[in-house]
XYZ file of C-alpha atoms in Angstrom:
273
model
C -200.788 111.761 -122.968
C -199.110 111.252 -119.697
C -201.668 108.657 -118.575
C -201.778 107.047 -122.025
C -198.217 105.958 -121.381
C -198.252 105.140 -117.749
C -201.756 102.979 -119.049
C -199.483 101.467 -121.910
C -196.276 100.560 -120.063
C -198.668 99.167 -116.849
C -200.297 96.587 -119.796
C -196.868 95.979 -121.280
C -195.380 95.460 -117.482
C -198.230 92.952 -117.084
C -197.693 91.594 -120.023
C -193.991 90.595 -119.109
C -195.026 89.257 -116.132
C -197.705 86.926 -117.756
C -194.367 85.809 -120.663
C -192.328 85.426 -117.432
C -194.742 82.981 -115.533
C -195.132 81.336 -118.653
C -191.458 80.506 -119.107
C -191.227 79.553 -115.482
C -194.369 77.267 -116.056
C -192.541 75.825 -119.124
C -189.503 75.471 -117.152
C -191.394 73.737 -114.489
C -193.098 71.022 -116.802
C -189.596 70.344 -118.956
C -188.111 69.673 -115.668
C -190.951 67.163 -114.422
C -191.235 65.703 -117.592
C -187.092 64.985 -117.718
C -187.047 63.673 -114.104
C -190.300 61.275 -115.326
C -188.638 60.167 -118.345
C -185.168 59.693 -116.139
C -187.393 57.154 -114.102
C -189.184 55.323 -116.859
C -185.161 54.467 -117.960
C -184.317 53.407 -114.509
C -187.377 51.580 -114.097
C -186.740 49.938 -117.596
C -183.058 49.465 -116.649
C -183.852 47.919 -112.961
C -186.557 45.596 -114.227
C -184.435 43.877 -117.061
C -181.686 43.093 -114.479
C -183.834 41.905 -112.405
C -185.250 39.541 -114.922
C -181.993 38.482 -116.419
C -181.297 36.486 -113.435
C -184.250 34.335 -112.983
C -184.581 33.820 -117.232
C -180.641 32.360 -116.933
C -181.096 30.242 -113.991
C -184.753 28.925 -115.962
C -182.291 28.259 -119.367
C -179.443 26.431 -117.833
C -182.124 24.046 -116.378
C -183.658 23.173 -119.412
C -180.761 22.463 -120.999
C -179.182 20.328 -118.170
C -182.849 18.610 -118.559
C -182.865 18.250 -122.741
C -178.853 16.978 -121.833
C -180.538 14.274 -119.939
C -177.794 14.257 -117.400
C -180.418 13.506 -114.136
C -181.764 10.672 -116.572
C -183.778 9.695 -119.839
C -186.959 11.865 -120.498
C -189.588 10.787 -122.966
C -190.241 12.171 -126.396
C -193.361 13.961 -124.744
C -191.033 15.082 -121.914
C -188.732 16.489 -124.291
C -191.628 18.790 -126.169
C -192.137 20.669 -123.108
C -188.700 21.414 -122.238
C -188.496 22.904 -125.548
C -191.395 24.224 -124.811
C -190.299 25.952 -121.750
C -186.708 26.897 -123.370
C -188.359 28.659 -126.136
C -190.256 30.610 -124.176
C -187.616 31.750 -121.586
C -185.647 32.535 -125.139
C -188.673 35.366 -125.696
C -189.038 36.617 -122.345
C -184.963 37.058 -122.797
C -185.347 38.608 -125.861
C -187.968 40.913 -124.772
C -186.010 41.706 -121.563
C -182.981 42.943 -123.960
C -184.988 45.060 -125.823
C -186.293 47.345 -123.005
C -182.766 47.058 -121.355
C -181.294 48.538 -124.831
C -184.347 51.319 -125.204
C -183.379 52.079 -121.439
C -179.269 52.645 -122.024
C -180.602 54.650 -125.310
C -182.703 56.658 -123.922
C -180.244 57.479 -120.997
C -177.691 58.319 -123.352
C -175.324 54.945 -121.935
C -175.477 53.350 -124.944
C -171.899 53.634 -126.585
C -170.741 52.963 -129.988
C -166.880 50.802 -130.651
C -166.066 50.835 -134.294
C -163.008 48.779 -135.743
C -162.374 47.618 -138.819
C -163.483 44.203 -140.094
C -164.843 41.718 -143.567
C -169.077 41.590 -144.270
C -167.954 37.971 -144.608
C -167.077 37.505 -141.075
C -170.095 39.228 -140.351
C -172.219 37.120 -143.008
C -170.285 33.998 -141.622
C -171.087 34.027 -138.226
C -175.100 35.409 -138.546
C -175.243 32.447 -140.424
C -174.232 29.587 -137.816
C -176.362 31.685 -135.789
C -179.670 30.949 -137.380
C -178.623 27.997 -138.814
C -180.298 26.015 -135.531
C -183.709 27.610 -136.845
C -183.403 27.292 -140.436
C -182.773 23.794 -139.769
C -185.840 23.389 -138.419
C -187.786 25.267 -141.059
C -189.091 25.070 -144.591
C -187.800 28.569 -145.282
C -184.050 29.511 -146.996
C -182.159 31.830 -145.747
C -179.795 32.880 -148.590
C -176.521 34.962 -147.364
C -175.710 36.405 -151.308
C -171.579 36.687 -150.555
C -170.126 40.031 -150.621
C -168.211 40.182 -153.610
C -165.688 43.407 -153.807
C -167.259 45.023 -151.309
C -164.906 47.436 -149.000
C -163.963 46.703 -145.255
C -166.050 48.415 -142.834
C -165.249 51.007 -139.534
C -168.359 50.701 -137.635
C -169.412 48.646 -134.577
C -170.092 45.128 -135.654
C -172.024 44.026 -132.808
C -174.697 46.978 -133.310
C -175.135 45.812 -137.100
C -174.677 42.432 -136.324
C -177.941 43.190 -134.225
C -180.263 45.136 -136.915
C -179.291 42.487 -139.272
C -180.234 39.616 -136.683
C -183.536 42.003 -135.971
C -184.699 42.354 -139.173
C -183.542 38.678 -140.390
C -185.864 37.117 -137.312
C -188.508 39.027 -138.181
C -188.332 38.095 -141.957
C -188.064 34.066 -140.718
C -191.121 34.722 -138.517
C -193.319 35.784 -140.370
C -192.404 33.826 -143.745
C -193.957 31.031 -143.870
C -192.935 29.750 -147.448
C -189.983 30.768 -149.789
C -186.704 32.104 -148.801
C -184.950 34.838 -146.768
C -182.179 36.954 -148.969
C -179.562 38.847 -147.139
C -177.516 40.961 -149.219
C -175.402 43.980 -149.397
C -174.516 46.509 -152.363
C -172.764 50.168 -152.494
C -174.352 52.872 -151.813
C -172.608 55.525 -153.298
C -169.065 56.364 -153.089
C -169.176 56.210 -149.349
C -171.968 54.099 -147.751
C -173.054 50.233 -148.129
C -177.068 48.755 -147.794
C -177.555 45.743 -146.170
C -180.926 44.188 -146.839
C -183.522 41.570 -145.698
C -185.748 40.310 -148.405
C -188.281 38.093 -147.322
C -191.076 36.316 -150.129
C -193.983 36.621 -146.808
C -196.995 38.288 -145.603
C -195.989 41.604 -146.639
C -196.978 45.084 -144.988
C -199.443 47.459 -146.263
C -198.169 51.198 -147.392
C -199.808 53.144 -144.977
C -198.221 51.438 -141.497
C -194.368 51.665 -143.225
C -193.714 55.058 -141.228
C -195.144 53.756 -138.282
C -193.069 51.043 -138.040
C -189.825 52.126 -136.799
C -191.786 53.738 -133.940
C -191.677 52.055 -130.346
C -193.921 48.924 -129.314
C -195.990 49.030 -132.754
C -196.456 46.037 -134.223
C -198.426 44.633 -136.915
C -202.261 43.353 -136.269
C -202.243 40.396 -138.439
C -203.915 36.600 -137.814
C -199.644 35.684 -137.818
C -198.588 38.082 -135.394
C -201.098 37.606 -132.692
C -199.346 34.191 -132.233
C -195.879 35.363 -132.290
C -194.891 37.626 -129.016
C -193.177 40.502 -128.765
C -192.172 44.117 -127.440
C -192.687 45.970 -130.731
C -189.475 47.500 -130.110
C -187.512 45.689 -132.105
C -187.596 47.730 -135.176
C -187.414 51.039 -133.098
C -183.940 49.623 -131.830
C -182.909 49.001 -135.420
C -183.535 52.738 -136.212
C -181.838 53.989 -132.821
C -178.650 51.680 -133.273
C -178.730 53.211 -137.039
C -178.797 56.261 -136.380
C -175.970 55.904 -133.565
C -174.046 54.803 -136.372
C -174.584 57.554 -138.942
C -177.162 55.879 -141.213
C -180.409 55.132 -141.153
C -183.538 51.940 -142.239
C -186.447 51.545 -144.688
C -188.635 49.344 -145.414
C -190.548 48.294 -149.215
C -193.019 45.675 -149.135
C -196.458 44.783 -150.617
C -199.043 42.208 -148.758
C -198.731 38.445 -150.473
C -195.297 39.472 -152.349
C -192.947 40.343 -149.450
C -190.799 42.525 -147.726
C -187.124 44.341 -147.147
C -186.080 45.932 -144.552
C -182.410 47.770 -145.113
C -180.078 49.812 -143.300
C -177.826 52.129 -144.656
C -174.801 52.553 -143.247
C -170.892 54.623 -144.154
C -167.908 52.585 -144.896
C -166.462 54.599 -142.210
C -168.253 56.062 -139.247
C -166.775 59.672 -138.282
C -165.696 58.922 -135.341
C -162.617 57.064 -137.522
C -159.167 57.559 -135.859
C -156.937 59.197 -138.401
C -154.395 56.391 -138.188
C -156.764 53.354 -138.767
C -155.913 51.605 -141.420
């Protein structure tokens, strides 16, 4: 009996040991895999700066150029200087997508609510696309926000779902109209949607979406350029301010994409008013 029980607690002594290097293994990887992830950020974080600069510089040029101010340019002149502007306007886009996945995922990304009207908001998305809109057979419709509360959130984290999922809807519509609307949801929430009349999306890539750097293999998209983060940031910056997106769509009908969103984020101050 005695040598049962020296033979049992020997195993279960080795047994503790082998639970114990585990742990310390597991320890050991968490800890390798924070300090990689910590320098993906700063990597992400270092690189956008560093591009910033250089993308600026490349803008200001082209317009001083399109201005004309060092003299007349001809009409073919003036096609590639658009041509170069528009692409320094992607390349900056790009750039301030990894630089916002790289403040998320470092935790810097912080969230100011005050109060303020969805037609202020609706007013000034629209003289912000009104430049492309112009310039393209597609409506965009802003439906206006009739008796619809004030909101406590951050505006400028919306403001940049909306303009996400709005670009997106312009890009790859090629005929019809893009509808912008919002409606109560519930007692204490709002939805703001995108509906688009374009290519659509199949069912099975709408949970796949939201993730980071997918995009969707289509004859459209391989001529429009991107990070595929775009979407991911929409779902990030939603969830930072307590709601959350969807998507419905069907290929040849259309799309929406929608966030929803409460009236009042809970990080309210009890005096605002």
């Amino acid at each position: 009996m005695r040598r049962e029980n020296e033979s049992l607690r020997a195993e279960l002594e080795e047994t503790n040991q082998g639970v114990l290097a585990l742990y310390a293994e597991l320890d050991t990887q968490a800890e390798q895999l924070r300090q990689a992830s910590d320098l993906k950020s700063r990597f992400l974080s270092y690189m956008s700066h560093e591009f910033r600069t250089p993308l600026g510089s490349i803008r200001s040029i082209t317009r001083l150029l399109s201005d004309e101010l060092d003299g007349p340019l001809s009409p073919e002149q003036h096609k590639q200087v658009l041509f170069i502007s528009s692409a320094a306007g992607e390349l900056t886009d790009m750039v301030d997508d990894l630089l916002d996945l790289a403040k998320i995922e470092a935790g810097r990304i912080t969230i100011s609510p005050a109060w303020f009207d969805m037609l202020d908001l609706f007013s000034a998305l629209r003289g912000m696309f009104r430049p492309i809109v112009d310039a393209n057979a597609v409506d965009l419709i802003f439906e206006e926000p009739l008796d619809m509360p004030r909101l406590y959130t951050d505006d400028k984290k919306l403001a940049q779902i909306l303009r996400n999922f709005i670009s997106n809807a312009l890009k790859f519509t090629q005929n019809g109209e893009v509808r912008v609307s919002v409606r109560p949801e519930g007692d204490a929430a709002v939805r703001f949607a995108v509906t688009d009349t374009g290519i659509g999306i199949p069912e099975d890539l709408h949970l796949t979406l939201f993730e980071d750097f997918v995009q969707i293999d289509s004859p459209l998209q391989k001529r429009l350029r991107g990070t595929g983060l775009g979407l991911s940031l929409c779902k990030r910056f939603a969830e930072l301010l307590g709601g959350r997106v969807g998507v419905e769509s069907q290929p040849g009908v259309g799309s929406t994409f929608y966030v929803i969103i409460p009236v009042a984020i809970s990080t309210e101050p009890d005096n605002a008013a």
